[in-house]
mmCIF file of C-alpha atoms in Angstrom:
data_model
loop_
_atom_site.group_PDB
_atom_site.id
_atom_site.type_symbol
_atom_site.label_atom_id
_atom_site.label_comp_id
_atom_site.label_asym_id
_atom_site.label_seq_id
_atom_site.Cartn_x
_atom_site.Cartn_y
_atom_site.Cartn_z
ATOM 1 C CA MET A 3 0.000 0.000 0.000
ATOM 2 C CA GLY A 4 1.491 3.403 -0.969
ATOM 3 C CA CYS A 5 1.850 6.490 1.203
ATOM 4 C CA TRP A 6 2.257 10.168 0.632
ATOM 5 C CA THR A 7 5.878 11.249 0.506
ATOM 6 C CA THR A 8 5.428 13.840 3.286
ATOM 7 C CA SER A 9 3.721 11.419 5.659
ATOM 8 C CA CYS A 10 6.363 8.758 5.025
ATOM 9 C CA ASP A 11 9.149 11.235 5.731
ATOM 10 C CA LEU A 12 7.495 12.220 9.018
ATOM 11 C CA GLY A 13 7.256 8.562 10.010
ATOM 12 C CA HIS A 14 10.931 7.979 9.321
ATOM 13 C CA LEU A 15 11.857 11.090 11.289
ATOM 14 C CA LYS A 16 9.859 9.925 14.312
ATOM 15 C CA ALA A 17 11.508 6.507 14.126
ATOM 16 C CA HIS A 18 15.001 8.030 13.973
ATOM 17 C CA SER A 19 14.114 10.344 16.854
ATOM 18 C CA LYS A 20 13.048 7.427 19.059
ATOM 19 C CA VAL A 21 16.264 5.534 18.228
ATOM 20 C CA SER A 22 18.371 8.612 19.080
ATOM 21 C CA VAL A 23 16.599 9.079 22.418
ATOM 22 C CA PHE A 24 17.028 5.391 23.192
ATOM 23 C CA PHE A 25 20.788 5.439 22.585
ATOM 24 C CA THR A 26 21.158 8.719 24.477
ATOM 25 C CA MET A 27 19.465 7.180 27.504
ATOM 26 C CA ILE A 28 21.787 4.150 27.304
ATOM 27 C CA LEU A 29 24.830 6.451 27.297
ATOM 28 C CA ILE A 30 23.507 8.454 30.271
ATOM 29 C CA PHE A 31 22.764 5.336 32.352
ATOM 30 C CA THR A 32 26.166 3.846 31.442
ATOM 31 C CA TYR A 33 27.916 7.032 32.606
ATOM 32 C CA LEU A 34 25.976 7.090 35.885
ATOM 33 C CA PHE A 35 26.772 3.419 36.472
ATOM 34 C CA TYR A 36 30.533 3.974 36.080
ATOM 35 C CA CYS A 37 30.432 7.017 38.338
ATOM 36 C CA LEU A 38 28.591 5.109 41.036
ATOM 37 C CA THR A 39 31.160 2.309 40.908
ATOM 38 C CA GLY A 40 34.027 4.789 41.292
ATOM 39 C CA TYR A 41 35.325 4.790 37.695
ATOM 40 C CA CYS A 42 34.871 8.543 37.414
ATOM 41 C CA ASP A 43 37.316 9.039 40.310
ATOM 42 C CA SER A 44 40.143 7.785 38.114
ATOM 43 C CA MET A 45 39.711 10.664 35.679
ATOM 44 C CA PRO A 46 42.391 13.373 35.965
ATOM 45 C CA SER A 47 41.640 16.324 38.202
ATOM 46 C CA PRO A 48 43.594 18.979 40.163
ATOM 47 C CA LEU A 49 45.342 17.360 43.138
ATOM 48 C CA TYR A 50 43.875 19.497 45.936
ATOM 49 C CA VAL A 51 40.529 20.169 44.257
ATOM 50 C CA HIS A 52 39.457 16.598 43.595
ATOM 51 C CA GLN A 53 36.437 15.427 45.547
ATOM 52 C CA SER A 54 35.263 11.847 45.359
ATOM 53 C CA PHE A 55 31.733 10.919 44.422
ATOM 54 C CA ARG A 56 31.155 9.609 47.948
ATOM 55 C CA SER A 57 32.190 12.891 49.557
ATOM 56 C CA LYS A 58 29.733 14.744 47.300
ATOM 57 C CA LEU A 59 26.960 12.514 48.508
ATOM 58 C CA LEU A 60 28.075 12.750 52.159
ATOM 59 C CA PRO A 61 29.453 16.248 52.759
ATOM 60 C CA LYS A 62 28.738 16.152 56.495
ATOM 61 C CA GLU A 63 30.938 13.099 57.026
ATOM 62 C CA GLY A 64 34.096 14.774 55.692
ATOM 63 C CA LYS A 65 36.391 17.118 57.573
ATOM 64 C CA LYS A 66 37.360 20.546 56.270
ATOM 65 C CA LEU A 67 40.882 21.095 55.024
ATOM 66 C CA ALA A 68 42.866 24.181 55.873
ATOM 67 C CA HIS A 69 46.199 25.523 54.617
ATOM 68 C CA TRP A 70 48.897 25.798 57.259
ATOM 69 C CA ASN A 71 52.388 26.987 56.327
ATOM 70 C CA GLY A 72 51.903 25.720 52.786
ATOM 71 C CA SER A 73 50.702 22.272 53.895
ATOM 72 C CA ILE A 74 47.249 20.796 53.965
ATOM 73 C CA VAL A 75 46.140 19.909 57.490
ATOM 74 C CA ARG A 76 42.862 18.640 58.848
ATOM 75 C CA GLU A 77 41.034 20.806 61.361
ATOM 76 C CA LEU A 78 40.378 19.343 64.774
ATOM 77 C CA PRO A 79 36.938 17.800 65.338
ATOM 78 C CA GLU A 80 34.398 19.666 67.399
ATOM 79 C CA GLN A 81 33.090 16.455 68.952
ATOM 80 C CA ASP A 82 34.801 13.544 70.622
ATOM 81 C CA ALA A 83 35.809 11.252 67.781
ATOM 82 C CA THR A 84 35.653 8.170 69.998
ATOM 83 C CA ASP A 85 31.890 8.277 70.435
ATOM 84 C CA VAL A 86 29.669 5.432 69.297
ATOM 85 C CA GLU A 87 28.601 7.373 66.209
ATOM 86 C CA ASP A 88 32.164 7.186 64.908
ATOM 87 C CA GLU A 89 32.113 3.411 65.179
ATOM 88 C CA LYS A 90 28.826 3.332 63.247
ATOM 89 C CA ARG A 91 30.360 5.464 60.494
ATOM 90 C CA GLN A 92 33.472 3.312 60.548
ATOM 91 C CA ARG A 93 31.655 0.042 59.989
ATOM 92 C CA GLY A 94 29.124 1.473 57.563
ATOM 93 C CA LEU A 95 31.166 3.793 55.360
ATOM 94 C CA GLY A 96 34.841 3.024 55.784
ATOM 95 C CA TYR A 97 37.374 5.774 56.336
ATOM 96 C CA GLU A 98 37.820 7.566 53.029
ATOM 97 C CA THR A 99 35.995 10.602 54.458
ATOM 98 C CA TYR A 100 38.276 10.779 57.508
ATOM 99 C CA ASN A 101 41.492 11.300 55.586
ATOM 100 C CA ASN A 102 43.440 14.394 56.580
ATOM 101 C CA LEU A 103 45.087 14.619 53.151
ATOM 102 C CA SER A 104 42.745 12.628 50.944
ATOM 103 C CA VAL A 105 42.854 13.994 47.428
ATOM 104 C CA SER A 106 41.587 11.021 45.456
ATOM 105 C CA ASN A 107 40.592 7.437 46.007
ATOM 106 C CA ASN A 108 43.354 6.491 43.564
ATOM 107 C CA PHE A 109 46.329 8.337 45.081
ATOM 108 C CA GLY A 110 48.610 6.179 47.197
ATOM 109 C CA THR A 111 48.064 2.765 48.716
ATOM 110 C CA LYS A 112 46.460 1.417 51.867
ATOM 111 C CA GLU A 113 48.985 -0.034 54.274
ATOM 112 C CA PHE A 114 48.873 -1.584 57.719
ATOM 113 C CA PRO A 115 49.796 1.026 60.362
ATOM 114 C CA GLN A 116 53.512 1.343 61.010
ATOM 115 C CA ALA A 117 52.734 2.938 64.389
ATOM 116 C CA ILE A 118 49.797 2.563 66.785
ATOM 117 C CA ILE A 119 48.821 4.637 69.807
ATOM 118 C CA ILE A 120 47.778 1.758 72.073
ATOM 119 C CA GLY A 121 46.912 3.630 75.276
ATOM 120 C CA VAL A 122 45.782 4.819 77.635
ATOM 121 C CA LYS A 123 42.181 5.910 77.906
ATOM 122 C CA LYS A 124 41.876 9.493 79.273
ATOM 123 C CA GLY A 125 45.622 9.874 79.039
ATOM 124 C CA GLY A 126 45.741 12.335 76.136
ATOM 125 C CA THR A 127 45.649 10.022 73.121
ATOM 126 C CA ARG A 128 43.179 12.129 71.148
ATOM 127 C CA ALA A 129 45.281 15.267 71.605
ATOM 128 C CA LEU A 130 48.430 13.418 70.530
ATOM 129 C CA LEU A 131 46.790 12.028 67.404
ATOM 130 C CA GLU A 132 45.392 15.410 66.352
ATOM 131 C CA PHE A 133 48.738 17.105 66.950
ATOM 132 C CA LEU A 134 50.421 14.426 64.829
ATOM 133 C CA ARG A 135 47.980 14.901 61.997
ATOM 134 C CA VAL A 136 49.341 18.390 61.464
ATOM 135 C CA HIS A 137 52.461 16.667 60.110
ATOM 136 C CA PRO A 138 52.273 16.246 56.305
ATOM 137 C CA ASP A 139 53.911 12.805 56.487
ATOM 138 C CA VAL A 140 51.388 11.333 58.924
ATOM 139 C CA ARG A 141 48.154 9.770 57.712
ATOM 140 C CA ALA A 142 45.867 8.572 60.491
ATOM 141 C CA VAL A 143 42.433 7.025 60.895
ATOM 142 C CA GLY A 144 40.049 9.461 62.612
ATOM 143 C CA ALA A 145 37.906 7.162 64.752
ATOM 144 C CA GLU A 146 39.167 4.245 66.817
ATOM 145 C CA PRO A 147 39.172 1.005 64.771
ATOM 146 C CA HIS A 148 39.126 -1.314 67.835
ATOM 147 C CA PHE A 149 40.330 -4.077 65.525
ATOM 148 C CA PHE A 150 42.656 -5.889 67.919
ATOM 149 C CA ASP A 151 40.145 -5.930 70.776
ATOM 150 C CA ARG A 152 36.611 -5.962 69.302
ATOM 151 C CA PHE A 153 36.630 -6.704 65.582
ATOM 152 C CA TYR A 154 39.567 -9.067 65.124
ATOM 153 C CA GLU A 155 37.345 -11.734 63.591
ATOM 154 C CA LYS A 156 36.730 -9.449 60.610
ATOM 155 C CA GLY A 157 40.245 -10.147 59.408
ATOM 156 C CA LEU A 158 43.341 -8.181 58.461
ATOM 157 C CA GLN A 159 42.043 -7.247 55.015
ATOM 158 C CA TRP A 160 39.055 -5.516 56.628
ATOM 159 C CA TYR A 161 41.453 -3.694 58.943
ATOM 160 C CA ARG A 162 43.720 -2.532 56.142
ATOM 161 C CA ASN A 163 40.746 -1.226 54.187
ATOM 162 C CA LEU A 164 40.006 1.126 57.087
ATOM 163 C CA MET A 165 43.385 2.809 56.665
ATOM 164 C CA PRO A 166 43.852 6.043 54.698
ATOM 165 C CA ARG A 167 45.913 5.951 51.527
ATOM 166 C CA THR A 168 49.559 6.955 51.843
ATOM 167 C CA LEU A 169 52.244 8.101 49.435
ATOM 168 C CA ASP A 170 55.946 7.220 49.574
ATOM 169 C CA GLY A 171 57.510 8.705 52.684
ATOM 170 C CA GLN A 172 54.252 8.897 54.645
ATOM 171 C CA ILE A 173 53.368 6.683 57.595
ATOM 172 C CA THR A 174 50.005 5.203 58.516
ATOM 173 C CA MET A 175 48.771 5.429 62.106
ATOM 174 C CA GLU A 176 45.763 4.613 64.236
ATOM 175 C CA LYS A 177 44.893 4.923 67.912
ATOM 176 C CA THR A 178 42.770 2.697 70.117
ATOM 177 C CA PRO A 179 43.596 3.204 73.827
ATOM 178 C CA SER A 180 41.927 -0.002 74.964
ATOM 179 C CA TYR A 181 44.586 -2.101 73.194
ATOM 180 C CA PHE A 182 46.989 -1.503 76.095
ATOM 181 C CA ILE A 183 44.758 -3.328 78.589
ATOM 182 C CA THR A 184 43.534 -6.068 76.209
ATOM 183 C CA ARG A 185 45.268 -9.385 76.935
ATOM 184 C CA GLU A 186 45.071 -10.664 73.335
ATOM 185 C CA ALA A 187 46.146 -7.419 71.649
ATOM 186 C CA PRO A 188 49.968 -7.837 71.830
ATOM 187 C CA SER A 189 49.996 -11.230 70.103
ATOM 188 C CA ARG A 190 47.543 -10.013 67.476
ATOM 189 C CA VAL A 191 49.567 -6.898 66.659
ATOM 190 C CA PHE A 192 52.724 -9.048 66.569
ATOM 191 C CA SER A 193 51.049 -11.419 64.079
ATOM 192 C CA MET A 194 50.326 -8.438 61.813
ATOM 193 C CA SER A 195 53.836 -6.949 62.050
ATOM 194 C CA ARG A 196 56.569 -7.510 64.599
ATOM 195 C CA SER A 197 58.145 -4.146 63.653
ATOM 196 C CA THR A 198 55.131 -1.998 64.618
ATOM 197 C CA LYS A 199 56.042 1.042 66.712
ATOM 198 C CA LEU A 200 53.901 1.411 69.831
ATOM 199 C CA ILE A 201 53.052 4.681 71.570
ATOM 200 C CA VAL A 202 51.585 4.794 75.081
ATOM 201 C CA VAL A 203 50.349 8.081 76.522
ATOM 202 C CA VAL A 204 50.321 7.773 80.309
ATOM 203 C CA ARG A 205 49.041 10.084 83.027
ATOM 204 C CA ASP A 206 48.973 10.138 86.823
ATOM 205 C CA PRO A 207 46.742 7.079 87.440
ATOM 206 C CA VAL A 208 44.782 8.834 90.197
ATOM 207 C CA THR A 209 43.933 11.830 88.007
ATOM 208 C CA ARG A 210 43.263 9.494 85.096
ATOM 209 C CA ALA A 211 40.783 7.451 87.184
ATOM 210 C CA VAL A 212 38.903 10.599 88.215
ATOM 211 C CA SER A 213 38.790 11.757 84.584
ATOM 212 C CA ASP A 214 37.515 8.345 83.521
ATOM 213 C CA TYR A 215 34.802 8.477 86.174
ATOM 214 C CA THR A 216 33.849 12.024 85.116
ATOM 215 C CA GLN A 217 33.363 10.951 81.508
ATOM 216 C CA THR A 218 31.139 8.035 82.557
ATOM 217 C CA LEU A 219 29.191 10.258 84.946
ATOM 218 C CA THR A 220 28.223 12.655 82.156
ATOM 219 C CA LYS A 221 26.671 9.752 80.257
ATOM 220 C CA ASN A 222 25.136 8.142 83.348
ATOM 221 C CA PRO A 223 24.221 10.754 85.993
ATOM 222 C CA GLY A 224 22.878 8.037 88.299
ATOM 223 C CA LEU A 225 26.308 6.503 88.756
ATOM 224 C CA PRO A 226 27.382 5.755 92.378
ATOM 225 C CA SER A 227 29.987 8.039 93.928
ATOM 226 C CA PHE A 228 33.648 7.671 92.989
ATOM 227 C CA GLN A 229 34.583 6.352 96.444
ATOM 228 C CA ASN A 230 31.817 3.735 96.381
ATOM 229 C CA LEU A 231 33.166 2.366 93.121
ATOM 230 C CA ALA A 232 36.854 2.634 94.009
ATOM 231 C CA PHE A 233 36.701 0.739 97.309
ATOM 232 C CA LYS A 234 35.504 -2.758 98.017
ATOM 233 C CA ASN A 235 35.343 -1.742 101.680
ATOM 234 C CA SER A 236 35.552 1.941 102.586
ATOM 235 C CA THR A 237 36.428 1.123 106.206
ATOM 236 C CA THR A 238 39.472 -1.010 105.424
ATOM 237 C CA GLY A 239 40.374 1.006 102.325
ATOM 238 C CA LEU A 240 40.607 -2.101 100.127
ATOM 239 C CA ILE A 241 40.746 -0.960 96.498
ATOM 240 C CA ASP A 242 38.465 -2.617 93.951
ATOM 241 C CA THR A 243 40.800 -3.453 91.068
ATOM 242 C CA SER A 244 37.935 -4.980 89.096
ATOM 243 C CA TRP A 245 36.645 -1.463 88.382
ATOM 244 C CA SER A 246 38.087 -0.486 85.003
ATOM 245 C CA ALA A 247 38.820 3.101 86.078
ATOM 246 C CA VAL A 248 41.227 1.695 88.686
ATOM 247 C CA ARG A 249 42.511 -1.292 86.702
ATOM 248 C CA ILE A 250 43.665 0.755 83.685
ATOM 249 C CA GLY A 251 46.093 2.739 85.875
ATOM 250 C CA ILE A 252 48.126 -0.332 86.877
ATOM 251 C CA TYR A 253 50.449 0.378 83.950
ATOM 252 C CA ALA A 254 53.242 -2.000 84.956
ATOM 253 C CA LYS A 255 50.923 -5.006 84.815
ATOM 254 C CA HIS A 256 49.683 -4.189 81.309
ATOM 255 C CA LEU A 257 53.172 -3.389 80.033
ATOM 256 C CA GLU A 258 54.438 -6.796 81.162
ATOM 257 C CA ASN A 259 51.952 -8.395 78.788
ATOM 258 C CA TRP A 260 53.201 -6.317 75.843
ATOM 259 C CA LEU A 261 56.886 -6.922 76.617
ATOM 260 C CA ARG A 262 56.321 -10.635 76.048
ATOM 261 C CA TYR A 263 56.082 -9.819 72.328
ATOM 262 C CA PHE A 264 57.808 -6.487 71.701
ATOM 263 C CA PRO A 265 61.159 -5.114 72.919
ATOM 264 C CA LEU A 266 61.187 -1.917 74.945
ATOM 265 C CA THR A 267 62.919 -0.125 72.044
ATOM 266 C CA GLN A 268 59.694 -0.290 70.032
ATOM 267 C CA PHE A 269 57.757 1.648 72.681
ATOM 268 C CA LEU A 270 57.524 5.361 73.283
ATOM 269 C CA PHE A 271 55.956 6.476 76.567
ATOM 270 C CA VAL A 272 54.490 9.953 76.284
ATOM 271 C CA SER A 273 53.734 11.987 79.398
ATOM 272 C CA GLY A 274 50.123 13.123 79.390
ATOM 273 C CA GLU A 275 51.093 15.925 81.776
ATOM 274 C CA LYS A 276 53.900 17.212 79.529
ATOM 275 C CA LEU A 277 51.596 16.993 76.521
ATOM 276 C CA VAL A 278 49.671 19.771 78.297
ATOM 277 C CA THR A 279 52.518 21.826 79.772
ATOM 278 C CA ASP A 280 55.035 21.339 76.944
ATOM 279 C CA PRO A 281 53.264 19.994 73.840
ATOM 280 C CA ALA A 282 56.066 20.982 71.462
ATOM 281 C CA GLY A 283 58.656 19.162 73.566
ATOM 282 C CA GLU A 284 56.679 15.933 73.690
ATOM 283 C CA MET A 285 55.831 16.218 69.999
ATOM 284 C CA GLY A 286 59.544 16.524 69.274
ATOM 285 C CA ARG A 287 60.150 13.191 71.016
ATOM 286 C CA VAL A 288 57.259 11.568 69.141
ATOM 287 C CA GLN A 289 58.449 12.801 65.750
ATOM 288 C CA ASP A 290 61.983 11.564 66.475
ATOM 289 C CA PHE A 291 60.627 8.155 67.508
ATOM 290 C CA LEU A 292 58.638 7.891 64.277
ATOM 291 C CA GLY A 293 61.616 8.950 62.161
ATOM 292 C CA LEU A 294 59.904 12.152 61.049
ATOM 293 C CA LYS A 295 61.291 15.608 60.504
ATOM 294 C CA ARG A 296 60.386 17.955 63.382
ATOM 295 C CA VAL A 297 57.632 19.853 61.595
ATOM 296 C CA VAL A 298 55.197 20.232 64.521
ATOM 297 C CA THR A 299 56.844 22.776 66.816
ATOM 298 C CA ASN A 300 56.039 25.393 69.411
ATOM 299 C CA LYS A 301 54.702 27.776 66.754
ATOM 300 C CA HIS A 302 51.697 25.493 66.248
ATOM 301 C CA PHE A 303 50.358 25.753 69.821
ATOM 302 C CA TYR A 304 48.806 28.185 72.229
ATOM 303 C CA PHE A 305 47.467 27.495 75.718
ATOM 304 C CA ASN A 306 43.716 27.837 76.172
ATOM 305 C CA GLN A 307 43.192 29.145 79.704
ATOM 306 C CA THR A 308 39.480 28.262 79.699
ATOM 307 C CA LYS A 309 39.912 24.618 78.718
ATOM 308 C CA GLY A 310 43.195 24.211 80.556
ATOM 309 C CA PHE A 311 45.145 22.571 77.742
ATOM 310 C CA PRO A 312 46.938 23.550 74.522
ATOM 311 C CA CYS A 313 45.123 24.114 71.243
ATOM 312 C CA LEU A 314 46.383 24.366 67.706
ATOM 313 C CA LYS A 315 46.789 27.911 66.451
ATOM 314 C CA LYS A 316 44.510 29.152 63.700
ATOM 315 C CA PRO A 317 45.499 27.630 60.354
ATOM 316 C CA GLU A 318 45.631 29.964 57.376
ATOM 317 C CA GLY A 319 42.166 30.253 55.857
ATOM 318 C CA SER A 320 40.362 29.264 59.059
ATOM 319 C CA SER A 321 38.158 31.661 61.004
ATOM 320 C CA ARG A 322 39.425 30.726 64.463
ATOM 321 C CA PRO A 323 41.846 28.470 66.360
ATOM 322 C CA ARG A 324 40.815 24.886 66.893
ATOM 323 C CA CYS A 325 40.706 22.961 70.156
ATOM 324 C CA LEU A 326 39.570 19.468 70.991
ATOM 325 C CA GLY A 327 35.839 18.914 71.389
ATOM 326 C CA LYS A 328 33.548 19.904 74.231
ATOM 327 C CA SER A 329 34.019 16.493 75.855
ATOM 328 C CA LYS A 330 37.657 17.382 76.610
ATOM 329 C CA GLY A 331 38.607 19.441 79.642
ATOM 330 C CA ARG A 332 35.468 18.739 81.679
ATOM 331 C CA PRO A 333 35.548 19.955 85.310
ATOM 332 C CA HIS A 334 36.017 17.023 87.690
ATOM 333 C CA PRO A 335 33.598 16.378 90.564
ATOM 334 C CA HIS A 336 34.834 16.897 94.105
ATOM 335 C CA ILE A 337 36.502 13.786 95.493
ATOM 336 C CA PRO A 338 37.365 13.694 99.241
ATOM 337 C CA ALA A 339 41.095 14.186 99.835
ATOM 338 C CA GLU A 340 41.272 11.023 101.957
ATOM 339 C CA VAL A 341 39.939 8.952 99.043
ATOM 340 C CA LEU A 342 42.565 10.349 96.675
ATOM 341 C CA HIS A 343 45.291 9.810 99.285
ATOM 342 C CA ARG A 344 44.383 6.134 99.716
ATOM 343 C CA LEU A 345 44.264 5.628 95.969
ATOM 344 C CA ARG A 346 47.667 7.263 95.577
ATOM 345 C CA ASP A 347 49.114 4.921 98.210
ATOM 346 C CA PHE A 348 47.672 1.985 96.273
ATOM 347 C CA TYR A 349 49.267 3.027 92.986
ATOM 348 C CA ARG A 350 52.688 3.991 94.403
ATOM 349 C CA PRO A 351 54.405 0.567 94.171
ATOM 350 C CA PHE A 352 52.983 -0.023 90.697
ATOM 351 C CA ASN A 353 54.217 3.407 89.605
ATOM 352 C CA MET A 354 57.694 2.678 90.945
ATOM 353 C CA LYS A 355 57.810 -0.564 88.975
ATOM 354 C CA PHE A 356 56.586 1.204 85.846
ATOM 355 C CA TYR A 357 59.326 3.845 86.199
ATOM 356 C CA GLN A 358 61.881 1.069 86.493
ATOM 357 C CA MET A 359 60.530 -0.827 83.483
ATOM 358 C CA THR A 360 60.451 2.218 81.207
ATOM 359 C CA GLY A 361 63.496 4.039 82.536
ATOM 360 C CA GLN A 362 61.378 7.176 82.987
ATOM 361 C CA ASP A 363 60.285 8.924 86.164
ATOM 362 C CA PHE A 364 56.915 10.561 85.460
ATOM 363 C CA GLY A 365 56.843 12.315 88.835
ATOM 364 C CA TRP A 366 53.449 11.108 90.015
ATOM 365 C CA ASP A 367 54.628 10.508 93.598
#
């Protein structure tokens, strides 16, 4: 059956139009698919401007970058990075958004940490890690992985995937203070790498216990008094070493467990007190221990009288200086002097042994 030339031409045009739209849609969906799977991240882009597809979807999870003396440094978090929410983000999203120098998912490689801050809780580990992250050759996980104490069954590959990418000359680090008191942790770290450098931030165990109690009290206002938890019998003054706030401070006992696997030369013991009074001095020791150039110096710090500890000075391009989150520097509740005196007597022999083991007198007695 014949057709008019004009009507036939219109039919052919409509058919071609449908085919063009169909192929265009295929190209669009193909492009979106590759972007979603990360292929787009491999395309060239300016080193410090590149932003991964994930960070575009999740801008709140990333941390702002600021220029400091020509280097890129990550600003300190406003909130305590060890909260439960960090662990949720860790297990659900990985750590690409926590990188302090992350420029692309395809720059560098993921390595097992060459150094780990293994303790102690409420000793100053968060401050130390954030001070270290100012250094351009340090790449560190933001939240606490808890691999060697809670998630070891997930395997080493899972652990390595949590690490930020590093370039040649950079070192990978993480911090989980509970490793120091975990019986299985030394053998597990040794199985990963017997050359791992171990950093322990220690603090007067009496002050540390009170700080530990204060943190718990803010989350659980109905908690019994400090003295009720610290003593098995308040009349006899028998200390309850089953209470974690007391047990953590018996440093010599925990160190003995670690020395079964690692020589003392692979440890650095950082004074939590000096990290407050002389942060640049302690950071010098840490950088030397890690084999790093002394980049983090006195010029990076100022003492915040309100919080009672040092903060990092304002990086170039930032509106104000940055301190650790609101959870740091809480005022401690009043503890009777007699309670503190008895607790100090309890810790004294353990402190003396710890001084002897480490070759350092921390001046707690």
